[in-house]
XYZ file of C-alpha atoms in Angstrom:
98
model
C 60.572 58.695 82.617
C 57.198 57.187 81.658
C 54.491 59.081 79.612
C 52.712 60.534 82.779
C 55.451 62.647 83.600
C 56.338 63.995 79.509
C 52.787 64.658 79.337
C 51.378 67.745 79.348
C 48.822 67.856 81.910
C 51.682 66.874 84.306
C 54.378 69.657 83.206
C 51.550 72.434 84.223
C 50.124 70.544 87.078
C 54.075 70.666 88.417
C 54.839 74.364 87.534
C 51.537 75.448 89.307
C 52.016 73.510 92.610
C 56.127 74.576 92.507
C 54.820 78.559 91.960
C 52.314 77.857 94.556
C 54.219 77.138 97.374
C 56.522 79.506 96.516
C 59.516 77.551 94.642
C 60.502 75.824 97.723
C 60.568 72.681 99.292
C 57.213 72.525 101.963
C 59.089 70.392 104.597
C 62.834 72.192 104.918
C 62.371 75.358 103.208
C 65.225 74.408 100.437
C 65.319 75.723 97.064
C 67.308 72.923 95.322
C 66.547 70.211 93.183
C 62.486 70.590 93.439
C 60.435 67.912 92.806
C 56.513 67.639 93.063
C 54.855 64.822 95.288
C 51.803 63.147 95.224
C 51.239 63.150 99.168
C 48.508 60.420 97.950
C 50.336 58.219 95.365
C 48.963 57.445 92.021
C 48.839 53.804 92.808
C 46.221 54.688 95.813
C 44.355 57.486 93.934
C 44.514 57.951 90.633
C 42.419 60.101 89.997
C 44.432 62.425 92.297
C 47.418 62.440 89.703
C 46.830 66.130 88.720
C 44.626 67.651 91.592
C 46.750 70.692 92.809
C 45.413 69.562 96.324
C 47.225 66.447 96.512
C 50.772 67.904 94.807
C 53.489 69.661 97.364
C 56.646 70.387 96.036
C 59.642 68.926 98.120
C 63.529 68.852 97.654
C 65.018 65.412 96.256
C 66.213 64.886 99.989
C 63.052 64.999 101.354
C 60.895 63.502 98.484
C 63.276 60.212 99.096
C 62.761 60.127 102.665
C 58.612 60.453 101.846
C 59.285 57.696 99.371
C 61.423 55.802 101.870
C 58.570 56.160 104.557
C 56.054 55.020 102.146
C 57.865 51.919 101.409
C 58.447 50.587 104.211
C 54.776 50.637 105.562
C 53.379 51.833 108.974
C 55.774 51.574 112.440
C 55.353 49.060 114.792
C 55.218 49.689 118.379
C 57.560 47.122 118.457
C 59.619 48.206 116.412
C 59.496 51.734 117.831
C 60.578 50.082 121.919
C 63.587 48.695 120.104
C 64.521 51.817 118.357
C 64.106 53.370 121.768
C 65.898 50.838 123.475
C 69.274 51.117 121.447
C 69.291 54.409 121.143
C 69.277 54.764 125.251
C 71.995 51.846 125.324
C 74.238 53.881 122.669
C 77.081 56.528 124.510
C 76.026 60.018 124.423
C 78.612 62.280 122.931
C 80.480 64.487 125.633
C 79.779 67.837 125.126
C 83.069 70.152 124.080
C 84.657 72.767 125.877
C 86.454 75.045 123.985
């Protein structure tokens, strides 16, 4: 971990947005393996880092699907008619009876 996150400032800017929203995860509602996200990363704003504002505490699951998102940069509409595309070409599971 680098010195941002053993420092200080960070450890009770993490604790107050974690008691804020209640000790849960903001997107799923779990109460596992919390972490706090910057929903505008350091890299973009800085000076966001410790504003309570941009901090929203999410499960690992759902902080590396944020990450994930982030990554790989904004949808194309291309890329969304393929998506569509396969996924109408793919089987549809038959529905039990039982």
């Amino acid at each position: 971990m680098s010195a941002f996150h053993h420092s200080k400032q960070w450890k009770a800017a993490r604790l107050a947005a974690k008691r804020r929203d209640g000790w849960k995860c903001v997107e799923c509602g779990s109460r596992h393996r919390l972490e706090v996200d910057h929903v505008q990363t350091r890299a973009e704003r800085p000076d966001l880092a410790f504003d309570l504002d941009n901090l929203r505490t999410l499960c690992r699951a759902c902080h590396i699907a944020k990450t994930r998102a982030e990554r790989a940069g904004p949808r194309s509409p291309e890329r969304d008619a393929w998506r569509d595309l396969v996924d109408a070409l793919m089987p549809k599971p038959k529905a039990r009876m039982g």
